[in-house]
CSV table of C-alpha atoms and ligand atoms in Angstrom, one decimal:
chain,number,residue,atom,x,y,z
A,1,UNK,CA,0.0,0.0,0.0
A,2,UNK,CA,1.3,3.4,-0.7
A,3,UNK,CA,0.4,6.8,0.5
A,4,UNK,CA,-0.4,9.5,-2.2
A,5,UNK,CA,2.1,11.7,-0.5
A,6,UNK,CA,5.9,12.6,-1.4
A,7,UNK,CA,6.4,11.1,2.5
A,8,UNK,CA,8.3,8.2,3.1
A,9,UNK,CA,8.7,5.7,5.7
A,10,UNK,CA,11.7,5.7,8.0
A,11,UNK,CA,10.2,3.5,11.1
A,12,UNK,CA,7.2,1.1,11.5
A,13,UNK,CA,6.4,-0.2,14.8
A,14,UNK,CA,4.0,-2.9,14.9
A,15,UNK,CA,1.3,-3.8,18.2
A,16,UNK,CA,-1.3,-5.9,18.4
A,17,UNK,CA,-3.8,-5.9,15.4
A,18,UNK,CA,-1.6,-3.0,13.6
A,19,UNK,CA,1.4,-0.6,13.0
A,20,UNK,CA,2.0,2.6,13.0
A,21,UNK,CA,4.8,4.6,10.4
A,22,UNK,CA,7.0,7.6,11.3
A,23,UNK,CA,7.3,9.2,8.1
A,24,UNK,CA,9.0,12.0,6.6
A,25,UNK,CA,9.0,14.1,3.6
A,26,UNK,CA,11.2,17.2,2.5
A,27,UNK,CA,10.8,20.5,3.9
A,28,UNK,CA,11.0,23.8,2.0
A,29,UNK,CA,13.7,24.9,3.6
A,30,UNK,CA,15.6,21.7,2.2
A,31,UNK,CA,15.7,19.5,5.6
A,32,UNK,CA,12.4,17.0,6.1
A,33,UNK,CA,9.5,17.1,8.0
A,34,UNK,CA,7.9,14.2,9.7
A,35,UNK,CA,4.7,12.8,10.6
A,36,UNK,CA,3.0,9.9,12.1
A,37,UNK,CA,0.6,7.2,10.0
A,38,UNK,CA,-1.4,4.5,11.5
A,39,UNK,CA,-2.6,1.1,10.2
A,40,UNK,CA,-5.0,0.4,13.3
A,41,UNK,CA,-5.6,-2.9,11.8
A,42,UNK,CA,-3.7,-5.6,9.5
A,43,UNK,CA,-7.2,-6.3,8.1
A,44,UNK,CA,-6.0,-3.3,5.9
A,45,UNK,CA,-3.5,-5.0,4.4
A,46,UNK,CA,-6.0,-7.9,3.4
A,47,UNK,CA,-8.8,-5.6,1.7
A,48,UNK,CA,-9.5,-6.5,-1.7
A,49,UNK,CA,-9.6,-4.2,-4.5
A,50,UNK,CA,-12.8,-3.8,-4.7
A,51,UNK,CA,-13.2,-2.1,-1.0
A,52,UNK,CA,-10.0,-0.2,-1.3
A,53,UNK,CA,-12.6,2.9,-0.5
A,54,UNK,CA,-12.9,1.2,3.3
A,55,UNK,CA,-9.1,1.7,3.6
A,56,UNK,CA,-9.0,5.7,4.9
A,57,UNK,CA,-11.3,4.3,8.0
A,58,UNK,CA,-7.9,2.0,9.0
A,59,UNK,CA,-5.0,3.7,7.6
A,60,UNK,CA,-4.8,7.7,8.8
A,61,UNK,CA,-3.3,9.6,6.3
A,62,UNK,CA,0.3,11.8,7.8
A,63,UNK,CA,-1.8,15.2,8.6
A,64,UNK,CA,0.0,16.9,11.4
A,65,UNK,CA,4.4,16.8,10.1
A,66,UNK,CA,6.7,18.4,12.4
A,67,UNK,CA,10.1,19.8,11.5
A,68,UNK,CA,12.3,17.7,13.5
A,69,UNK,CA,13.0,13.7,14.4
A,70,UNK,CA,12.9,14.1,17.9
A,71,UNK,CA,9.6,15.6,17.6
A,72,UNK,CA,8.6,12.8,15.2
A,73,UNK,CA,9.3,10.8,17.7
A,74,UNK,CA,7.2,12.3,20.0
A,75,UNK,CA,4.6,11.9,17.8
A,76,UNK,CA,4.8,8.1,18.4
A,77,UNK,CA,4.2,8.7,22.5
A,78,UNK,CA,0.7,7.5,22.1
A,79,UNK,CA,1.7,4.3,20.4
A,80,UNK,CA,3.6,3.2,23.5
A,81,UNK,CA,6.5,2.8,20.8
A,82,UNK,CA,8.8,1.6,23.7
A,83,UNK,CA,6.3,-1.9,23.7
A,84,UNK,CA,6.0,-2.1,20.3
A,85,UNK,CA,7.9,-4.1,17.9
A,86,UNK,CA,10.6,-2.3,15.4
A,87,UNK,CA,10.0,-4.0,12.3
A,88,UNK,CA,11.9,-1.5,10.7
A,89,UNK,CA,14.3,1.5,11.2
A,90,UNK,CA,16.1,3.6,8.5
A,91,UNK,CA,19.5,3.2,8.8
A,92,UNK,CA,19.8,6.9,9.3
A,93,UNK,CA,18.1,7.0,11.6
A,94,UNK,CA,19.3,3.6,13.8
A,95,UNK,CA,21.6,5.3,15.8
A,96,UNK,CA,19.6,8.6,16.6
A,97,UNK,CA,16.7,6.0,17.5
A,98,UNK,CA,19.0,3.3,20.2
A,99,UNK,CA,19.7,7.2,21.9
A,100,UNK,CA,16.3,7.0,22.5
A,101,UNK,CA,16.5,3.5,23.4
A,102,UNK,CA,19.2,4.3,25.6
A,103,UNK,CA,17.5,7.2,27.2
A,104,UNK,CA,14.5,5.6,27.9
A,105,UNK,CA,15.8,1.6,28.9
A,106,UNK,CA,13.6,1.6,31.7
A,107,UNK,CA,10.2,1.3,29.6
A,108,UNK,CA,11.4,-1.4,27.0
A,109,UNK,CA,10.2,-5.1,27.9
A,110,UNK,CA,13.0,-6.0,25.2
A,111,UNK,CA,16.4,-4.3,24.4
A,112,UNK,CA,17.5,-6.8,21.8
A,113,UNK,CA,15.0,-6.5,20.2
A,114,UNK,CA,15.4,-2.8,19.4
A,115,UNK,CA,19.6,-3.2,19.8
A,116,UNK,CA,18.8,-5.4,16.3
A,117,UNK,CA,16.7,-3.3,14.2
A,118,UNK,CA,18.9,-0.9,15.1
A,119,UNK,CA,21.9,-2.8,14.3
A,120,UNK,CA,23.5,-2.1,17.5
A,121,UNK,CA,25.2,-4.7,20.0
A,122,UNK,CA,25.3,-4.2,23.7
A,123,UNK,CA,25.9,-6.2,26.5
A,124,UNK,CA,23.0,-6.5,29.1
A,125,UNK,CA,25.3,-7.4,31.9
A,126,UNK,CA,26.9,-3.5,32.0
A,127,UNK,CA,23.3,-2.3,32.0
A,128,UNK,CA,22.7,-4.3,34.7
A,129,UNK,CA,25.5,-3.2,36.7
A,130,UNK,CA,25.0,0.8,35.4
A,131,UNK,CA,21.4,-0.1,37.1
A,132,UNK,CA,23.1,-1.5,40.4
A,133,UNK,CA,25.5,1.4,40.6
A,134,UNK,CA,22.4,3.8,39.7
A,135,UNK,CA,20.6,2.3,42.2
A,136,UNK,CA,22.9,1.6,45.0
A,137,UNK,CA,23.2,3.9,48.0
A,138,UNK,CA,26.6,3.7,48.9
A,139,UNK,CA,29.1,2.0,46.4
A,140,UNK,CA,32.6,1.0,47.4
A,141,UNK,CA,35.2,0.4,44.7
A,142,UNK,CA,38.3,-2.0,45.4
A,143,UNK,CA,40.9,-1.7,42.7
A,144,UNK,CA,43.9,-3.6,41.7
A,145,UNK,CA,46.9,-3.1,39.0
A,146,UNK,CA,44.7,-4.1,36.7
A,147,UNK,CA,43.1,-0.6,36.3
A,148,UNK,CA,46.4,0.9,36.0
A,149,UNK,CA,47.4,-1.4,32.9
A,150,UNK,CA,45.8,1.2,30.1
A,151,UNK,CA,47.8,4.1,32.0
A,152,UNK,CA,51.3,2.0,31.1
A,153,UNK,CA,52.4,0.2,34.1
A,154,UNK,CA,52.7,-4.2,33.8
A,155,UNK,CA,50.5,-5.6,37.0
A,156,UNK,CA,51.7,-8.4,38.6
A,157,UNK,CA,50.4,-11.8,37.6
A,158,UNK,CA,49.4,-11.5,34.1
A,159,UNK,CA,52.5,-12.3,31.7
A,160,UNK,CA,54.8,-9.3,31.8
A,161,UNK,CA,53.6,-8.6,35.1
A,162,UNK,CA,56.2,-7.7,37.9
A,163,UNK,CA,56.4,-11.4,39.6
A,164,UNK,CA,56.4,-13.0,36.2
A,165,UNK,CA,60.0,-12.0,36.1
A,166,UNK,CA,61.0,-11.4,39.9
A,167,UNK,CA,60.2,-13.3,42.9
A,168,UNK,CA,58.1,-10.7,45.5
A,169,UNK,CA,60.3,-12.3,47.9
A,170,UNK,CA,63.7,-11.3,47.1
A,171,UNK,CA,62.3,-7.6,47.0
A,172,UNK,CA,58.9,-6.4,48.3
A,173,UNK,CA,59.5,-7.6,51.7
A,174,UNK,CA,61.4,-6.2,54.8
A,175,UNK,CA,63.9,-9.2,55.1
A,176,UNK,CA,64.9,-8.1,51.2
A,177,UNK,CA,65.2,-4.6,52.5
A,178,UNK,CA,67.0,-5.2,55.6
A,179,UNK,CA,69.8,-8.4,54.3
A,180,UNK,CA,69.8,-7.3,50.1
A,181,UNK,CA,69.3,-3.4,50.7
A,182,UNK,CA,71.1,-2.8,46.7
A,183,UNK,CA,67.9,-5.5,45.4
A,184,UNK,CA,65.4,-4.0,47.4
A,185,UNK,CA,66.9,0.0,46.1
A,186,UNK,CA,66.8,-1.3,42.3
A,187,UNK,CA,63.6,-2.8,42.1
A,188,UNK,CA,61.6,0.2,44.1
A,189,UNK,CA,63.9,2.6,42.0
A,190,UNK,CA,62.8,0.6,39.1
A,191,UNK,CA,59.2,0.9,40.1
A,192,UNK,CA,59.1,4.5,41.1
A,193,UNK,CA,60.8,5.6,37.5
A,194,UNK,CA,58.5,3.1,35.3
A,195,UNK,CA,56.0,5.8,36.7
A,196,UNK,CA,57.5,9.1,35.3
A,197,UNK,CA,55.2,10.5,32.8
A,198,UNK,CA,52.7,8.0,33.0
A,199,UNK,CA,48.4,9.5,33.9
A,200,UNK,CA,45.6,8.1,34.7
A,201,UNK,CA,43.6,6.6,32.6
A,202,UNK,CA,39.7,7.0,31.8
A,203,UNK,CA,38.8,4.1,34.1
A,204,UNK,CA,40.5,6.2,36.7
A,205,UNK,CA,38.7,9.4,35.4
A,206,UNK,CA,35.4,7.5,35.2
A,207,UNK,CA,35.9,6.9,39.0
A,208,UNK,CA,36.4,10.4,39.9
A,209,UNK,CA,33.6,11.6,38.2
A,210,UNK,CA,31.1,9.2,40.0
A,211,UNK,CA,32.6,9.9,43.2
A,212,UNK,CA,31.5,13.4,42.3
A,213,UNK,CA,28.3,12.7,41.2
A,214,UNK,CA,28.0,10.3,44.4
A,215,UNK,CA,27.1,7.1,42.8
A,216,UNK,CA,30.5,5.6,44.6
A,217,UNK,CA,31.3,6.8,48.3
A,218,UNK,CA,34.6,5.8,48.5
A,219,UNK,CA,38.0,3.5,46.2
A,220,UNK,CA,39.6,1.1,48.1
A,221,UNK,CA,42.9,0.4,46.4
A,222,UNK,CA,45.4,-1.9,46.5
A,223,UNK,CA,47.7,0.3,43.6
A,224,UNK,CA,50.2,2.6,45.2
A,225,UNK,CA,50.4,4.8,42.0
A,226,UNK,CA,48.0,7.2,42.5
A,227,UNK,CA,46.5,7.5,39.8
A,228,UNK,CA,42.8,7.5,41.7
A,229,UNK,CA,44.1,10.8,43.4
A,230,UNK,CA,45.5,12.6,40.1
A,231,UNK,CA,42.3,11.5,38.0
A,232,UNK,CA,40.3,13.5,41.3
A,233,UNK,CA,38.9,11.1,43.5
A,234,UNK,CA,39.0,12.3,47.1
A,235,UNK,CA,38.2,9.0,49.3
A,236,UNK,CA,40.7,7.0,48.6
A,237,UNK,CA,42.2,4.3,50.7
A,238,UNK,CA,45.9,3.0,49.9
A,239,UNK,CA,45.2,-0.1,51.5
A,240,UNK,CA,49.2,-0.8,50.2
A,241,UNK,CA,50.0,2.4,50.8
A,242,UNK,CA,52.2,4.8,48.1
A,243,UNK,CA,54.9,4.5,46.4
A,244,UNK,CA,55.0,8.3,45.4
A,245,UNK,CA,56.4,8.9,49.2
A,246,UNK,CA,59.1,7.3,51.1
A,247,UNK,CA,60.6,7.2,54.9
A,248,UNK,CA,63.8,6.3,56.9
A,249,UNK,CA,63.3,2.9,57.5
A,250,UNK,CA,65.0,3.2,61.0
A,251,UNK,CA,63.4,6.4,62.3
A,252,UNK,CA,60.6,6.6,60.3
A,253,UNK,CA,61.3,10.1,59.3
A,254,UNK,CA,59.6,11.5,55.6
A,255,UNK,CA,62.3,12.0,53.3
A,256,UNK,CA,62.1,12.7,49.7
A,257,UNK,CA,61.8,10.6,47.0
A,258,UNK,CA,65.0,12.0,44.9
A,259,UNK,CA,66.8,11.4,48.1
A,260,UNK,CA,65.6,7.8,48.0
A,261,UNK,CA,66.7,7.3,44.5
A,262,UNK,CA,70.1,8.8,44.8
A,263,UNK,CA,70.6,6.3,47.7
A,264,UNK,CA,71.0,8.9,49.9
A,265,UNK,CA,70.5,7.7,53.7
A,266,UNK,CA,68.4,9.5,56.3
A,267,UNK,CA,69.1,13.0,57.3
A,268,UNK,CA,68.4,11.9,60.7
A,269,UNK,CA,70.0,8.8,61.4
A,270,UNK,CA,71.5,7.9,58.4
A,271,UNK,CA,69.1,4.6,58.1
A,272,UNK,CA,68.4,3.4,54.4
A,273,UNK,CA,65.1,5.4,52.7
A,274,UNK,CA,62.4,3.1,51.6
A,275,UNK,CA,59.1,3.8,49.8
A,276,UNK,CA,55.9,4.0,51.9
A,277,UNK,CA,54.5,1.2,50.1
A,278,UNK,CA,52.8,-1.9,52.2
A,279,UNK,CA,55.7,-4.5,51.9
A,280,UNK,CA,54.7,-8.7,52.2
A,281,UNK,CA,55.9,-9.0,55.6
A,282,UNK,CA,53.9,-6.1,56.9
A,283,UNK,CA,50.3,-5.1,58.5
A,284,UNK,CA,48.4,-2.3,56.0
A,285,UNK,CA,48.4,1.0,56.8
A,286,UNK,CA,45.7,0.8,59.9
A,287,UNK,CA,43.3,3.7,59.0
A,288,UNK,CA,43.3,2.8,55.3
A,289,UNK,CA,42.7,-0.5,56.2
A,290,UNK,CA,39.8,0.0,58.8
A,291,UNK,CA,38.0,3.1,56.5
A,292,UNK,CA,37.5,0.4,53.7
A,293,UNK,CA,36.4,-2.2,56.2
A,294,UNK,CA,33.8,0.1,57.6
A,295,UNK,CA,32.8,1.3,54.2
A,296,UNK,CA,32.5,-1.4,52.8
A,297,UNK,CA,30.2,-3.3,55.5
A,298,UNK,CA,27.7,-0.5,55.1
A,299,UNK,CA,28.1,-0.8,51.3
A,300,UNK,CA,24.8,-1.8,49.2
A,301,UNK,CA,26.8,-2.9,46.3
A,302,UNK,CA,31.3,-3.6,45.7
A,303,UNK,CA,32.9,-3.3,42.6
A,304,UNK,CA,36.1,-4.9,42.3
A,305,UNK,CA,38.1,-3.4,38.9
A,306,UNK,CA,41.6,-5.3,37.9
A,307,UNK,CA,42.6,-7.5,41.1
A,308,UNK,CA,42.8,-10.9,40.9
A,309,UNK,CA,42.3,-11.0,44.7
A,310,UNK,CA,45.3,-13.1,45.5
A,311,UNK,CA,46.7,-11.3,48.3
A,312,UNK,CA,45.2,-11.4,51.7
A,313,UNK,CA,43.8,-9.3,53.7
A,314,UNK,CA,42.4,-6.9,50.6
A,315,UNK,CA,41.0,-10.1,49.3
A,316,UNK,CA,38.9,-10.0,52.1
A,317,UNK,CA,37.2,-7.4,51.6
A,318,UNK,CA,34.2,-7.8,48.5
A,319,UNK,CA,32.7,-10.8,50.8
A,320,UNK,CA,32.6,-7.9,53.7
A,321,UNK,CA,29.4,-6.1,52.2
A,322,UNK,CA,25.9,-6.8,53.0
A,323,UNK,CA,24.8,-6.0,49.3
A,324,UNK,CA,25.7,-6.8,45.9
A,325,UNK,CA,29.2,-7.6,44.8
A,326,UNK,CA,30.5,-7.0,41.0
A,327,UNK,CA,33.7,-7.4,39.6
A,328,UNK,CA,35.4,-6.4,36.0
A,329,UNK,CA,38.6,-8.3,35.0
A,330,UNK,CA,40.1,-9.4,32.5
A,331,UNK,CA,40.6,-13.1,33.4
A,332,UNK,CA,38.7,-15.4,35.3
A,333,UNK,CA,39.9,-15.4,38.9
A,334,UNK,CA,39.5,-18.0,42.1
A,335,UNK,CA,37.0,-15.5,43.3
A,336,UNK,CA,34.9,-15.3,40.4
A,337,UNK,CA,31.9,-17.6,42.0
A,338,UNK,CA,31.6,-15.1,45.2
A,339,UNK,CA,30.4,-12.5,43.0
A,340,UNK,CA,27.0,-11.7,42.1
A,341,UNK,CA,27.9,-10.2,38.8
A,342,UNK,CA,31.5,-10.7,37.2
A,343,UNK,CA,32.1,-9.0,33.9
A,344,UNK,CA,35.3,-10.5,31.7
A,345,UNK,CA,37.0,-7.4,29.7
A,346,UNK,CA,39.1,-4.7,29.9
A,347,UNK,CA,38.5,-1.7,32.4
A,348,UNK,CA,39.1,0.8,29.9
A,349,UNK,CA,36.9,-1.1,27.2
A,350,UNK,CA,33.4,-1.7,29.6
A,351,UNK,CA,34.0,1.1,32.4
A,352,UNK,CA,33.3,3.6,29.5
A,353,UNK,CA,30.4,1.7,28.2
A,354,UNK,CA,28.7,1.5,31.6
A,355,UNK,CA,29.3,5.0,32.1
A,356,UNK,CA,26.9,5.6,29.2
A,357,UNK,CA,24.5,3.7,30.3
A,358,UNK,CA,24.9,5.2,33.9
A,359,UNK,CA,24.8,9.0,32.4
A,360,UNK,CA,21.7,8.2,30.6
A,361,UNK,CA,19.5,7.3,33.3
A,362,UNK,CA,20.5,10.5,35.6
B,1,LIG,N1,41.3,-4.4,32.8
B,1,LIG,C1,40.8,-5.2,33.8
B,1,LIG,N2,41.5,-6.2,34.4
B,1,LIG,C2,42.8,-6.3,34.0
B,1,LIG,C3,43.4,-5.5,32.9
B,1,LIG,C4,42.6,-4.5,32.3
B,1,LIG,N3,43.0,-3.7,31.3
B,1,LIG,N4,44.7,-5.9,32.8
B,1,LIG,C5,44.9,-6.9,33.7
B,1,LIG,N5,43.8,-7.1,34.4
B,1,LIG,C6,43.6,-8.1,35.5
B,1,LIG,C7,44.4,-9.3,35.4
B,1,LIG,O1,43.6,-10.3,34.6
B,1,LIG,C8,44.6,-9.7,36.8
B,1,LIG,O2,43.6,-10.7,37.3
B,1,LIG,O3,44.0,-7.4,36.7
B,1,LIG,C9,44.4,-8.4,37.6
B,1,LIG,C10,45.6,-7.9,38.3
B,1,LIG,O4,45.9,-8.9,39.2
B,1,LIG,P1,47.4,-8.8,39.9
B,1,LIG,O5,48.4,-8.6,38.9
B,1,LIG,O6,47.5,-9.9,40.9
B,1,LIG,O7,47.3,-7.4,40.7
B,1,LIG,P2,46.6,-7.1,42.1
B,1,LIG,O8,45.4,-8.0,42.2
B,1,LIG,O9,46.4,-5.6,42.2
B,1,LIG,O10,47.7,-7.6,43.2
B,1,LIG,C11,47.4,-7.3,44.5
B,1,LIG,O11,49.6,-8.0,45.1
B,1,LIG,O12,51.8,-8.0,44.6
B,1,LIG,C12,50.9,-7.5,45.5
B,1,LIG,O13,51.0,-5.4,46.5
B,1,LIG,C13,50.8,-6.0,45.2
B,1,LIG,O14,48.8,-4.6,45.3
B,1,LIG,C14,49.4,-5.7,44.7
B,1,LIG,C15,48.7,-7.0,45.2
């Protein structure tokens, strides 16, 4: 069937017993106008020649066009186009339509259906978790080197990571630093320059800004890079403490980092200068260490970004909340089956994605 107009159809939803068009036609001043037409009943479709005339009583003719697609859109409001079915979607029009999608999530029984016509793939478990962070009261995020990897620095366990090439032993531990104090210096030396001119990266900035918009209260990290910090967060707890500082490891006295890389000993006592990260052999930092702990057992939901949770006591902490627990990584981890929602991928790929989703709905 065609309509005696110059229009042209750029959507058709169907519903029960019928479908409705959003179609446009050009304007005068060269862009398009666009309108609504119904076909209240498929009955239309089966008319015979011969009662053709019956067709105007089913099918509306476009009467009321409106200069722009958001409006057009509109127009379908009283269609309930979110429950309808898209049987078909211009393809200029697809992506401008899944922002509506997107917009409106809430009121769609089905997303794939709509993610197809409009030729768009997403992946329901970040809406899901965009819905638990949306929804959550008070959101505690535990990081690991994971989240750091897109900013330039190896984590540990994956291949290329620190202890795939050095045992943790022989230098992240206070033994190392008291009997192999030339190890101990290189490796931390080592560590502390791998960081020069490396930022944060958007997983980092994505944090930050939903700290500030309060969907998270507080980052619980294991990283001592501080990248959290430079990308803006606020509440952050080095749960391994920093590496960006360091201290006399006799007296305890703050000294600077340059001093510690030019091996120079304490001003004070002349001890050896050491980094202020947490080392094996050693208790966290205490009030790092209890701030997550209590934020995280009033916490309605955890997410855990790039740790695969294999050191103790940090590990500890996702099973501490009395809500939801979520984790992102990139490989499967021991931990995996504790969570209520784990998400396979990298930070920096899905973090932005959920974002979307999360910015949509606010
Ligand atoms: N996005 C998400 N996850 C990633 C990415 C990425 N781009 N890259 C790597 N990962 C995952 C890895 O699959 C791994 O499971 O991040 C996890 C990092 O795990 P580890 O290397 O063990 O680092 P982490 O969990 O932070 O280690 C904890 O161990 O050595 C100590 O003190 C050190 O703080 C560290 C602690």
């Amino acid at each position: 069937m065609h309509m005696a107009t110059n229009s042209e159809t750029i959507i058709t939803l169907g519903f029960e017993g019928g479908s409705v068009d959003l179609r446009r036609k050009p304007s005068t001043d060269g862009t398009w106008e666009y309108a609504v037409s119904r076909n209240e009943s498929a009955m239309a479709d089966l008319l015979s020649e011969e009662d053709e005339d019956l067709i105007p009583m089913l099918v509306s003719e476009p009467k009321h066009w409106v200069p722009s697609f958001d409006e057009g859109m509109r127009l379908l409001e009283p269609y309930h186009w979110q429950r309808c079915t898209p049987y078909q979607i211009h393809p200029e029009y697809r992506n401008h339509v899944w922002d509506h999608v997107v917009a409106d999530r809430h009121s769609f029984r089905s997303m794939d259906r709509w993610a197809r016509a409009c030729g768009v793939s997403y992946r329901p478990d970040l809406v899901t978790l965009a819905d638990w962070i949306l929804a959550s009261r008070s959101t505690v995020v535990l990081t690991g080197a994971g989240i750091s990897v897109a900013s330039g620095l190896p984590d540990f366990r994956s291949p290329g990571g620190w202890w795939r090439n050095i045992d943790p032993t022989t230098v992240a531990t206070v033994v190392a630093l008291h009997q192999d104090y030339d190890t101990f210096h290189a490796f931390y030396s080592h560590r502390i320059r791998a960081l020069e001119g490396l930022i944060p990266n958007p997983s980092h900035e994505i944090l930050a800004k939903w700290e500030g918009q309060g969907l998270i209260s507080a980052i619980a990290t294991q990283n001592v890079d501080g990248f959290h910090q430079m990308a803006g967060a606020t509440t952050v707890y080095e749960l391994h403490g920093s590496i960006k500082s360091v201290r006399c490891s006799s007296c305890n006295q703050p000294a600077t980092v340059e001093a510690f890389l030019s091996k120079t000993p304490c001003a004070h006592c002349a001890g050896d200068l050491r980094p202020n990260v947490t080392l094996f052999d050693e208790s966290l930092p205490q009030d790092a260490w209890e701030n997550a702990m209590k934020a995280i057992s009033v916490s309605e939901l955890v997410l855990v970004i790039g740790s695969s949770l294999n050191v103790y006591p940090a590990n500890r902490l996702p099973r501490m909340t009395n809500g939801l627990s979520a984790a992102i990584n990139l490989e499967e981890t021991a931990m995996d089956s504790g969570f209520n929602l784990v998400i396979h991928g990298k930070a920096e790929d899905v973090l932005p994605e959920i974002d979307q989703w999360v910015q949509s709905s606010r």
